[in-house]
């Protein structure tokens, strides 16, 4: 017993931490912090209020002028979509842009392209992207930064327009009536978590095979068997995608048109028929990097043999000019931003004057957009369909509006309205048709893009 006690004391002594001399919070510093706190009646009232109310409610700027919903230029849309509890905003937004174009060009009535159909292939392709990347990097140690990143991000339901482009061009489109939403499509968390868990398990097996000297061909044969398991999991949760279907076209007035047989690719060719990779240009406003340059982000794609997100970085005035030209020509745009900042979700308004957090908390928040990007304080968090702008007498934008995918009852009749100042601060990505992009900007895409790593601050799949 004495030996055990002696050993325990020795271990405790060995584990004792050295006394903190600088850099820590000691009793004297803590006393100074306490003494620096305001003790007025107003501060006490503020603390009492904060104990029972949200910071947004307490900091809401009730004195700001009420906004309106007038827009000098607006693209008509028919039918608000709802991504529900899923991170598929990128997919809803991309398909809403294509739907608006199909409705306008073919006189179609209300309908939607099946998000579930493309989501099935998105999850299958991302699983293959992950497993193949594990094979390609099997010789690297587990603590290699890329390998670590891969295991942290085996699968997500977020994405970019490049995912829409690659998936649509490869797998085509079907109407929602042909492959409707399922519970797991609308509530992706559990399904995605289980598939990601399986992928990590499979990745470890592939690495063990590589360490044992198995050839790359052996690893890829095993990968195919693994993908069959993922395919089955997706089929159970989402249903199996159709290869042929019949569909009756309806007019904008609701009258039935011809019924025809389609494959997903023939349906895409008939009602969209555009080479998405050639026709659309991806743009960015990132003041933390030089403008008028092309950038690409490694692993920022949905399909292994697809394309990484490659974009041209532009000043905000040039980005806005492209957006205005498109909207004036009745063409919606894929748009993404940091939607959670200064959002009044009930009114559906994004305005930097919605809340005065600094006055409430007794401090200033002084980082500009570039610093927020560098420090991961702001990033592209949500994709929506840009469809309206209000221009003043001098042609300067006053406010903008997007068609959202949170349902018709969310925000302003399913839309969000943003002030031009908010647009400057929290807009990131825009995808426009090539014909609205100036020639000098298009020429920037001819240069070799600067390659950024997968963990770059601008890598953020829009949920």
Tab-separated table of C-alpha atoms in Angstrom:
chain	number	residue	atom	x	y	z
A	1	UNK	CA	0.000	0.000	0.000
A	2	UNK	CA	2.861	2.398	0.892
A	3	UNK	CA	4.625	1.568	-2.391
A	4	UNK	CA	1.454	2.326	-4.335
A	5	UNK	CA	1.006	5.657	-2.524
A	6	UNK	CA	4.655	6.556	-3.150
A	7	UNK	CA	4.272	5.693	-6.832
A	8	UNK	CA	1.087	7.753	-7.095
A	9	UNK	CA	2.800	10.776	-5.525
A	10	UNK	CA	5.759	10.384	-7.871
A	11	UNK	CA	3.450	10.268	-10.888
A	12	UNK	CA	1.563	13.325	-9.683
A	13	UNK	CA	4.836	15.213	-9.273
A	14	UNK	CA	5.952	14.179	-12.743
A	15	UNK	CA	2.679	15.435	-14.255
A	16	UNK	CA	2.647	18.746	-12.339
A	17	UNK	CA	2.594	21.706	-14.731
A	18	UNK	CA	5.164	24.480	-14.343
A	19	UNK	CA	3.929	27.720	-12.841
A	20	UNK	CA	2.470	30.086	-15.430
A	21	UNK	CA	4.606	33.226	-15.659
A	22	UNK	CA	3.257	35.140	-18.688
A	23	UNK	CA	0.420	34.814	-21.164
A	24	UNK	CA	-2.117	33.138	-18.891
A	25	UNK	CA	-5.024	34.485	-16.862
A	26	UNK	CA	-3.899	34.741	-13.255
A	27	UNK	CA	-5.822	36.073	-10.245
A	28	UNK	CA	-4.525	39.624	-10.703
A	29	UNK	CA	-5.546	39.785	-14.362
A	30	UNK	CA	-8.947	38.334	-13.548
A	31	UNK	CA	-9.441	40.999	-10.887
A	32	UNK	CA	-8.553	43.732	-13.379
A	33	UNK	CA	-11.005	42.310	-15.934
A	34	UNK	CA	-13.767	42.327	-13.327
A	35	UNK	CA	-12.937	45.887	-12.308
A	36	UNK	CA	-13.119	47.071	-15.930
A	37	UNK	CA	-16.752	46.002	-16.329
A	38	UNK	CA	-19.454	48.727	-16.334
A	39	UNK	CA	-21.727	48.623	-13.298
A	40	UNK	CA	-24.397	51.179	-14.211
A	41	UNK	CA	-28.132	50.675	-13.912
A	42	UNK	CA	-28.356	50.653	-17.708
A	43	UNK	CA	-25.812	47.837	-17.892
A	44	UNK	CA	-27.733	45.829	-15.320
A	45	UNK	CA	-30.924	46.312	-17.319
A	46	UNK	CA	-29.107	45.196	-20.471
A	47	UNK	CA	-27.845	42.024	-18.793
A	48	UNK	CA	-31.323	41.255	-17.520
A	49	UNK	CA	-32.743	41.700	-21.010
A	50	UNK	CA	-30.032	39.533	-22.596
A	51	UNK	CA	-30.818	36.733	-20.170
A	52	UNK	CA	-34.225	36.264	-21.733
A	53	UNK	CA	-33.988	37.430	-25.342
A	54	UNK	CA	-31.892	36.840	-28.452
A	55	UNK	CA	-29.113	39.226	-29.410
A	56	UNK	CA	-30.860	39.832	-32.726
A	57	UNK	CA	-34.052	40.918	-30.981
A	58	UNK	CA	-32.149	43.241	-28.647
A	59	UNK	CA	-29.940	44.763	-31.365
A	60	UNK	CA	-32.610	45.131	-34.061
A	61	UNK	CA	-32.541	48.619	-35.554
A	62	UNK	CA	-36.173	49.695	-35.336
A	63	UNK	CA	-35.344	53.188	-36.574
A	64	UNK	CA	-34.071	52.215	-40.011
A	65	UNK	CA	-36.337	53.174	-42.922
A	66	UNK	CA	-38.735	50.444	-43.951
A	67	UNK	CA	-37.734	48.839	-47.233
A	68	UNK	CA	-40.026	48.283	-50.195
A	69	UNK	CA	-40.414	45.466	-52.680
A	70	UNK	CA	-40.275	47.499	-55.888
A	71	UNK	CA	-37.796	46.475	-58.567
A	72	UNK	CA	-37.221	48.298	-61.829
A	73	UNK	CA	-35.939	45.114	-63.466
A	74	UNK	CA	-37.264	41.686	-62.584
A	75	UNK	CA	-37.240	38.245	-64.196
A	76	UNK	CA	-40.537	36.405	-63.895
A	77	UNK	CA	-40.456	33.061	-62.111
A	78	UNK	CA	-43.108	30.436	-61.548
A	79	UNK	CA	-42.893	28.211	-58.507
A	80	UNK	CA	-40.850	28.505	-55.296
A	81	UNK	CA	-38.926	25.364	-54.355
A	82	UNK	CA	-38.046	24.009	-50.918
A	83	UNK	CA	-34.811	22.165	-50.129
A	84	UNK	CA	-36.108	21.459	-46.604
A	85	UNK	CA	-33.514	20.026	-44.188
A	86	UNK	CA	-30.820	19.453	-46.772
A	87	UNK	CA	-27.724	21.223	-48.055
A	88	UNK	CA	-28.771	21.098	-51.705
A	89	UNK	CA	-29.176	24.854	-52.304
A	90	UNK	CA	-26.556	24.685	-55.084
A	91	UNK	CA	-28.628	22.053	-56.874
A	92	UNK	CA	-31.958	23.819	-56.416
A	93	UNK	CA	-30.439	27.099	-57.569
A	94	UNK	CA	-28.788	25.644	-60.656
A	95	UNK	CA	-31.937	23.787	-61.660
A	96	UNK	CA	-34.093	26.859	-61.001
A	97	UNK	CA	-31.923	28.844	-63.413
A	98	UNK	CA	-32.339	26.121	-66.068
A	99	UNK	CA	-36.062	25.774	-65.337
A	100	UNK	CA	-36.704	29.502	-65.838
A	101	UNK	CA	-34.894	29.323	-69.161
A	102	UNK	CA	-36.867	26.247	-70.256
A	103	UNK	CA	-40.180	27.816	-69.242
A	104	UNK	CA	-39.430	30.993	-71.182
A	105	UNK	CA	-38.142	29.289	-74.325
A	106	UNK	CA	-40.709	26.470	-74.500
A	107	UNK	CA	-43.775	28.140	-72.969
A	108	UNK	CA	-43.948	25.554	-70.200
A	109	UNK	CA	-46.234	25.728	-67.207
A	110	UNK	CA	-45.254	25.194	-63.595
A	111	UNK	CA	-42.907	22.263	-63.101
A	112	UNK	CA	-39.515	21.547	-61.588
A	113	UNK	CA	-36.580	19.431	-62.632
A	114	UNK	CA	-36.050	16.539	-60.234
A	115	UNK	CA	-33.476	17.536	-57.651
A	116	UNK	CA	-33.576	13.997	-56.246
A	117	UNK	CA	-32.520	12.507	-59.588
A	118	UNK	CA	-29.313	14.534	-59.802
A	119	UNK	CA	-28.696	14.285	-56.062
A	120	UNK	CA	-28.488	10.481	-56.376
A	121	UNK	CA	-25.718	10.793	-58.941
A	122	UNK	CA	-24.083	13.636	-57.013
A	123	UNK	CA	-23.667	11.446	-53.938
A	124	UNK	CA	-22.477	8.484	-56.018
A	125	UNK	CA	-19.952	10.599	-57.925
A	126	UNK	CA	-18.648	12.264	-54.760
A	127	UNK	CA	-18.183	8.833	-53.190
A	128	UNK	CA	-16.154	7.756	-56.196
A	129	UNK	CA	-14.183	11.024	-56.084
A	130	UNK	CA	-13.262	10.346	-52.460
A	131	UNK	CA	-12.337	6.682	-52.903
A	132	UNK	CA	-10.315	7.327	-56.044
A	133	UNK	CA	-8.485	10.194	-54.330
A	134	UNK	CA	-7.662	7.790	-51.484
A	135	UNK	CA	-6.178	5.373	-54.050
A	136	UNK	CA	-4.267	8.151	-55.823
A	137	UNK	CA	-2.738	9.304	-52.543
A	138	UNK	CA	-2.338	5.919	-50.847
A	139	UNK	CA	1.444	6.323	-50.572
A	140	UNK	CA	1.122	9.461	-48.452
A	141	UNK	CA	1.001	9.171	-44.645
A	142	UNK	CA	-2.251	9.584	-42.738
A	143	UNK	CA	-1.101	12.937	-41.356
A	144	UNK	CA	-0.441	14.379	-44.833
A	145	UNK	CA	-2.567	17.508	-45.150
A	146	UNK	CA	-4.446	16.303	-48.234
A	147	UNK	CA	-5.122	12.847	-46.771
A	148	UNK	CA	-6.309	14.435	-43.530
A	149	UNK	CA	-8.583	16.761	-45.508
A	150	UNK	CA	-10.024	13.836	-47.461
A	151	UNK	CA	-10.914	11.897	-44.316
A	152	UNK	CA	-12.499	15.019	-42.850
A	153	UNK	CA	-14.607	15.559	-45.983
A	154	UNK	CA	-15.520	12.191	-47.510
A	155	UNK	CA	-18.998	13.334	-48.546
A	156	UNK	CA	-21.319	16.343	-48.297
A	157	UNK	CA	-24.633	17.407	-49.728
A	158	UNK	CA	-23.320	20.910	-50.459
A	159	UNK	CA	-21.819	21.941	-53.749
A	160	UNK	CA	-21.196	24.420	-56.549
A	161	UNK	CA	-22.452	25.224	-60.026
A	162	UNK	CA	-19.693	23.054	-61.462
A	163	UNK	CA	-21.557	20.137	-59.887
A	164	UNK	CA	-24.749	21.131	-61.687
A	165	UNK	CA	-22.854	21.505	-64.943
A	166	UNK	CA	-20.965	18.208	-64.783
A	167	UNK	CA	-23.926	16.178	-63.509
A	168	UNK	CA	-26.476	17.548	-65.977
A	169	UNK	CA	-24.157	17.112	-68.960
A	170	UNK	CA	-23.379	13.533	-67.915
A	171	UNK	CA	-26.745	12.277	-66.616
A	172	UNK	CA	-29.346	14.610	-68.109
A	173	UNK	CA	-32.535	15.792	-66.425
A	174	UNK	CA	-35.942	14.423	-65.505
A	175	UNK	CA	-39.087	16.158	-64.211
A	176	UNK	CA	-39.804	15.932	-60.482
A	177	UNK	CA	-42.919	13.882	-61.208
A	178	UNK	CA	-40.692	11.140	-62.629
A	179	UNK	CA	-38.357	10.957	-59.619
A	180	UNK	CA	-39.941	12.852	-56.705
A	181	UNK	CA	-38.324	13.788	-53.419
A	182	UNK	CA	-38.019	11.235	-50.625
A	183	UNK	CA	-37.662	11.765	-46.897
A	184	UNK	CA	-33.901	11.205	-47.065
A	185	UNK	CA	-33.581	13.647	-49.960
A	186	UNK	CA	-35.324	16.300	-47.879
A	187	UNK	CA	-33.557	15.294	-44.643
A	188	UNK	CA	-30.064	14.307	-45.713
A	189	UNK	CA	-28.208	14.239	-42.390
A	190	UNK	CA	-28.595	10.602	-41.366
A	191	UNK	CA	-28.133	9.159	-44.847
A	192	UNK	CA	-25.051	11.298	-45.525
A	193	UNK	CA	-23.577	10.485	-42.121
A	194	UNK	CA	-23.955	6.735	-42.660
A	195	UNK	CA	-22.535	6.806	-46.176
A	196	UNK	CA	-19.629	8.961	-44.978
A	197	UNK	CA	-18.977	6.468	-42.174
A	198	UNK	CA	-18.935	3.634	-44.708
A	199	UNK	CA	-16.622	5.568	-47.022
A	200	UNK	CA	-14.095	6.170	-44.252
A	201	UNK	CA	-14.142	2.449	-43.435
A	202	UNK	CA	-13.666	1.594	-47.113
A	203	UNK	CA	-10.851	4.137	-47.434
A	204	UNK	CA	-8.934	2.541	-44.586
A	205	UNK	CA	-9.271	-0.839	-46.281
A	206	UNK	CA	-7.915	0.592	-49.549
A	207	UNK	CA	-4.940	2.086	-47.718
A	208	UNK	CA	-4.233	-1.255	-46.006
A	209	UNK	CA	-4.358	-2.988	-49.383
A	210	UNK	CA	-1.907	-0.451	-50.824
A	211	UNK	CA	0.418	-0.865	-47.836
A	212	UNK	CA	0.342	-4.639	-48.392
A	213	UNK	CA	1.611	-4.161	-51.939
A	214	UNK	CA	-1.634	-4.578	-53.891
A	215	UNK	CA	-1.603	-3.016	-57.347
A	216	UNK	CA	-3.626	0.044	-58.295
A	217	UNK	CA	-5.749	-2.206	-60.518
A	218	UNK	CA	-6.540	-4.386	-57.500
A	219	UNK	CA	-7.507	-1.329	-55.502
A	220	UNK	CA	-9.783	-0.025	-58.241
A	221	UNK	CA	-11.465	-3.439	-58.598
A	222	UNK	CA	-12.185	-3.345	-54.868
A	223	UNK	CA	-13.369	0.242	-55.196
A	224	UNK	CA	-16.010	-0.864	-57.696
A	225	UNK	CA	-17.367	-3.353	-55.160
A	226	UNK	CA	-17.416	-0.605	-52.559
A	227	UNK	CA	-19.333	1.708	-54.881
A	228	UNK	CA	-21.945	-1.012	-55.373
A	229	UNK	CA	-22.583	-0.820	-51.632
A	230	UNK	CA	-22.908	2.976	-51.805
A	231	UNK	CA	-25.252	2.665	-54.810
A	232	UNK	CA	-27.475	0.297	-52.835
A	233	UNK	CA	-27.579	2.654	-49.845
A	234	UNK	CA	-28.578	5.520	-52.126
A	235	UNK	CA	-31.212	3.447	-53.910
A	236	UNK	CA	-32.807	2.519	-50.582
A	237	UNK	CA	-32.868	6.143	-49.437
A	238	UNK	CA	-33.539	8.053	-52.659
A	239	UNK	CA	-34.942	5.509	-55.096
A	240	UNK	CA	-33.235	4.304	-58.246
A	241	UNK	CA	-32.952	6.838	-61.089
A	242	UNK	CA	-35.060	6.135	-64.188
A	243	UNK	CA	-33.454	5.485	-67.549
A	244	UNK	CA	-36.640	6.025	-69.636
A	245	UNK	CA	-39.911	7.808	-68.940
A	246	UNK	CA	-42.985	9.379	-70.534
A	247	UNK	CA	-43.914	12.999	-69.828
A	248	UNK	CA	-46.790	15.240	-70.863
A	249	UNK	CA	-45.815	18.810	-71.599
A	250	UNK	CA	-48.182	21.535	-70.347
A	251	UNK	CA	-48.427	25.160	-71.407
A	252	UNK	CA	-48.155	28.237	-69.208
A	253	UNK	CA	-51.970	28.367	-69.112
A	254	UNK	CA	-52.106	24.777	-67.872
A	255	UNK	CA	-53.320	23.154	-71.097
A	256	UNK	CA	-51.871	19.698	-71.781
A	257	UNK	CA	-49.531	19.359	-74.703
A	258	UNK	CA	-47.910	16.341	-76.351
A	259	UNK	CA	-46.860	13.244	-74.431
A	260	UNK	CA	-43.527	11.800	-75.475
A	261	UNK	CA	-40.980	9.205	-74.372
A	262	UNK	CA	-37.624	10.438	-73.162
A	263	UNK	CA	-34.328	9.385	-71.713
A	264	UNK	CA	-32.824	11.814	-69.174
A	265	UNK	CA	-30.306	13.004	-71.771
A	266	UNK	CA	-32.892	13.462	-74.530
A	267	UNK	CA	-35.101	15.397	-72.072
A	268	UNK	CA	-32.166	17.687	-71.324
A	269	UNK	CA	-31.429	18.155	-75.017
A	270	UNK	CA	-35.037	19.073	-75.810
A	271	UNK	CA	-35.759	21.492	-72.973
A	272	UNK	CA	-32.310	22.931	-72.181
A	273	UNK	CA	-29.986	21.869	-74.984
A	274	UNK	CA	-27.128	24.151	-73.906
A	275	UNK	CA	-23.556	23.112	-73.273
A	276	UNK	CA	-23.420	24.264	-69.667
A	277	UNK	CA	-19.637	24.029	-69.501
A	278	UNK	CA	-19.187	26.369	-72.461
A	279	UNK	CA	-22.148	28.697	-71.972
A	280	UNK	CA	-21.702	29.663	-68.310
A	281	UNK	CA	-18.872	31.639	-66.722
A	282	UNK	CA	-18.074	31.497	-62.998
A	283	UNK	CA	-17.192	34.778	-61.334
A	284	UNK	CA	-16.084	35.755	-57.835
A	285	UNK	CA	-15.647	38.839	-55.694
A	286	UNK	CA	-12.771	38.058	-53.327
A	287	UNK	CA	-10.950	41.257	-52.258
A	288	UNK	CA	-8.379	39.210	-50.338
A	289	UNK	CA	-6.743	38.304	-53.673
A	290	UNK	CA	-5.732	40.220	-56.820
A	291	UNK	CA	-8.574	40.983	-59.233
A	292	UNK	CA	-8.641	40.162	-62.942
A	293	UNK	CA	-7.062	36.764	-62.412
A	294	UNK	CA	-8.360	33.213	-62.823
A	295	UNK	CA	-8.239	30.797	-59.898
A	296	UNK	CA	-9.083	27.155	-59.465
A	297	UNK	CA	-9.562	25.223	-56.216
A	298	UNK	CA	-8.154	21.698	-55.970
A	299	UNK	CA	-10.730	18.955	-55.275
A	300	UNK	CA	-13.541	21.513	-55.535
A	301	UNK	CA	-15.608	19.360	-57.858
A	302	UNK	CA	-18.334	16.731	-57.730
A	303	UNK	CA	-17.107	14.292	-60.371
A	304	UNK	CA	-13.643	12.703	-60.439
A	305	UNK	CA	-13.292	13.269	-64.173
A	306	UNK	CA	-15.130	16.605	-63.988
A	307	UNK	CA	-13.889	20.143	-63.543
A	308	UNK	CA	-12.699	21.974	-60.453
A	309	UNK	CA	-14.396	25.261	-59.636
A	310	UNK	CA	-12.494	27.725	-61.838
A	311	UNK	CA	-13.438	31.385	-61.665
A	312	UNK	CA	-12.400	34.911	-62.539
A	313	UNK	CA	-12.001	37.290	-59.606
A	314	UNK	CA	-13.600	40.656	-60.349
A	315	UNK	CA	-14.170	43.960	-58.555
A	316	UNK	CA	-17.730	44.365	-57.356
A	317	UNK	CA	-18.685	47.044	-59.891
A	318	UNK	CA	-17.787	44.709	-62.774
A	319	UNK	CA	-19.663	41.821	-61.166
A	320	UNK	CA	-22.751	43.989	-60.749
A	321	UNK	CA	-22.627	45.191	-64.352
A	322	UNK	CA	-22.797	41.574	-65.558
A	323	UNK	CA	-25.669	40.780	-63.188
A	324	UNK	CA	-27.633	43.856	-64.292
A	325	UNK	CA	-27.150	43.047	-67.987
A	326	UNK	CA	-28.462	39.521	-67.422
A	327	UNK	CA	-31.501	40.596	-65.385
A	328	UNK	CA	-32.382	43.323	-67.904
A	329	UNK	CA	-32.440	40.575	-70.536
A	330	UNK	CA	-34.834	38.489	-68.392
A	331	UNK	CA	-32.203	35.891	-67.518
A	332	UNK	CA	-31.727	34.631	-63.964
A	333	UNK	CA	-28.304	33.961	-62.495
A	334	UNK	CA	-26.773	31.467	-60.080
A	335	UNK	CA	-25.722	33.526	-57.066
A	336	UNK	CA	-24.154	32.756	-53.690
A	337	UNK	CA	-23.449	34.758	-50.570
A	338	UNK	CA	-23.001	34.629	-46.797
A	339	UNK	CA	-26.741	34.544	-46.171
A	340	UNK	CA	-26.705	34.364	-42.377
A	341	UNK	CA	-25.166	37.803	-41.879
A	342	UNK	CA	-27.646	40.494	-40.782
A	343	UNK	CA	-30.605	38.434	-41.994
A	344	UNK	CA	-34.094	39.398	-40.860
A	345	UNK	CA	-35.606	36.033	-41.716
A	346	UNK	CA	-39.187	37.045	-40.920
A	347	UNK	CA	-39.178	40.043	-43.255
A	348	UNK	CA	-36.860	38.351	-45.737
A	349	UNK	CA	-34.395	41.247	-45.738
A	350	UNK	CA	-30.591	41.348	-45.757
A	351	UNK	CA	-29.346	44.732	-44.576
A	352	UNK	CA	-26.159	45.623	-42.670
A	353	UNK	CA	-28.292	48.060	-40.666
A	354	UNK	CA	-30.746	45.378	-39.516
A	355	UNK	CA	-28.840	44.888	-36.248
A	356	UNK	CA	-26.469	47.074	-34.251
A	357	UNK	CA	-24.460	44.435	-32.418
A	358	UNK	CA	-21.683	46.867	-31.543
A	359	UNK	CA	-23.959	49.220	-29.616
A	360	UNK	CA	-25.504	46.294	-27.753
A	361	UNK	CA	-22.200	44.686	-26.761
A	362	UNK	CA	-20.136	47.827	-26.286
A	363	UNK	CA	-17.541	47.190	-28.976
A	364	UNK	CA	-16.852	47.621	-32.687
A	365	UNK	CA	-16.587	44.933	-35.365
A	366	UNK	CA	-14.114	46.479	-37.746
A	367	UNK	CA	-12.934	43.789	-40.182
A	368	UNK	CA	-13.506	44.507	-43.850
A	369	UNK	CA	-14.574	41.874	-46.374
A	370	UNK	CA	-11.014	40.834	-47.217
A	371	UNK	CA	-10.110	40.295	-43.557
A	372	UNK	CA	-13.306	38.342	-42.943
A	373	UNK	CA	-12.347	36.016	-45.788
A	374	UNK	CA	-8.758	35.573	-44.617
A	375	UNK	CA	-9.860	34.694	-41.093
A	376	UNK	CA	-12.727	32.353	-42.121
A	377	UNK	CA	-15.221	34.796	-40.552
A	378	UNK	CA	-17.243	35.006	-43.767
A	379	UNK	CA	-17.647	32.651	-46.678
A	380	UNK	CA	-20.112	31.617	-49.332
A	381	UNK	CA	-22.739	29.775	-47.303
A	382	UNK	CA	-25.828	29.611	-49.521
A	383	UNK	CA	-26.770	29.661	-53.205
A	384	UNK	CA	-29.914	31.309	-54.576
A	385	UNK	CA	-31.288	32.559	-57.884
A	386	UNK	CA	-30.627	36.240	-58.563
A	387	UNK	CA	-33.659	37.578	-60.389
A	388	UNK	CA	-34.292	41.292	-59.699
A	389	UNK	CA	-32.539	44.625	-59.244
A	390	UNK	CA	-33.912	48.099	-58.585
A	391	UNK	CA	-31.943	50.851	-60.326
A	392	UNK	CA	-32.134	54.544	-59.454
A	393	UNK	CA	-32.359	57.368	-61.992
A	394	UNK	CA	-28.593	57.204	-62.578
A	395	UNK	CA	-28.674	53.449	-63.154
A	396	UNK	CA	-27.105	52.584	-59.786
A	397	UNK	CA	-28.486	49.556	-57.943
A	398	UNK	CA	-30.524	50.319	-54.840
A	399	UNK	CA	-31.487	46.783	-53.873
A	400	UNK	CA	-31.542	43.220	-55.223
A	401	UNK	CA	-33.808	40.200	-54.892
A	402	UNK	CA	-33.202	36.465	-55.070
A	403	UNK	CA	-35.566	33.529	-55.462
A	404	UNK	CA	-34.769	31.253	-52.539
A	405	UNK	CA	-35.292	27.515	-51.961
A	406	UNK	CA	-36.658	27.609	-48.413
A	407	UNK	CA	-40.326	27.320	-49.394
A	408	UNK	CA	-42.980	29.867	-50.383
A	409	UNK	CA	-43.672	30.925	-46.795
A	410	UNK	CA	-40.068	31.828	-45.950
A	411	UNK	CA	-38.816	35.397	-46.144
A	412	UNK	CA	-40.634	37.705	-48.533
A	413	UNK	CA	-42.970	35.312	-50.381
A	414	UNK	CA	-40.144	32.811	-50.819
A	415	UNK	CA	-37.619	35.499	-51.761
A	416	UNK	CA	-34.913	37.506	-50.000
A	417	UNK	CA	-34.367	41.229	-50.607
A	418	UNK	CA	-30.913	42.701	-49.998
A	419	UNK	CA	-29.664	46.268	-49.943
A	420	UNK	CA	-26.889	47.166	-52.334
A	421	UNK	CA	-24.560	47.795	-49.396
A	422	UNK	CA	-25.203	44.285	-48.063
A	423	UNK	CA	-24.654	42.946	-51.598
A	424	UNK	CA	-21.190	44.567	-51.604
A	425	UNK	CA	-20.188	43.060	-48.261
A	426	UNK	CA	-21.493	39.490	-48.478
A	427	UNK	CA	-21.827	38.550	-52.152
A	428	UNK	CA	-19.219	36.059	-53.364
A	429	UNK	CA	-20.121	34.025	-56.436
A	430	UNK	CA	-22.041	34.656	-59.609
A	431	UNK	CA	-22.538	32.396	-62.610
A	432	UNK	CA	-23.559	34.196	-65.790
A	433	UNK	CA	-24.167	33.246	-69.381
A	434	UNK	CA	-21.156	34.000	-71.519
A	435	UNK	CA	-23.001	36.565	-73.660
A	436	UNK	CA	-23.347	38.934	-70.679
A	437	UNK	CA	-19.639	38.812	-69.796
A	438	UNK	CA	-17.303	41.406	-71.407
A	439	UNK	CA	-14.736	40.055	-73.847
A	440	UNK	CA	-11.820	41.293	-71.743
A	441	UNK	CA	-13.144	39.249	-68.823
A	442	UNK	CA	-13.595	36.152	-70.964
A	443	UNK	CA	-9.985	36.472	-72.086
A	444	UNK	CA	-8.894	36.071	-68.464
A	445	UNK	CA	-10.165	32.483	-68.624
A	446	UNK	CA	-7.540	31.766	-71.278
A	447	UNK	CA	-4.736	32.211	-68.735
A	448	UNK	CA	-3.467	29.377	-66.585
A	449	UNK	CA	-5.457	29.706	-63.353
A	450	UNK	CA	-3.692	29.948	-60.019
A	451	UNK	CA	-4.302	26.660	-58.208
A	452	UNK	CA	-5.477	26.913	-54.607
A	453	UNK	CA	-5.556	24.018	-52.116
A	454	UNK	CA	-8.764	22.257	-51.096
A	455	UNK	CA	-8.584	23.852	-47.632
A	456	UNK	CA	-8.443	27.409	-48.968
A	457	UNK	CA	-10.829	29.863	-47.204
A	458	UNK	CA	-12.860	30.246	-50.400
A	459	UNK	CA	-13.621	26.525	-50.568
A	460	UNK	CA	-17.135	26.318	-49.181
A	461	UNK	CA	-19.750	24.003	-50.681
A	462	UNK	CA	-22.998	25.979	-50.634
A	463	UNK	CA	-25.578	24.176	-48.515
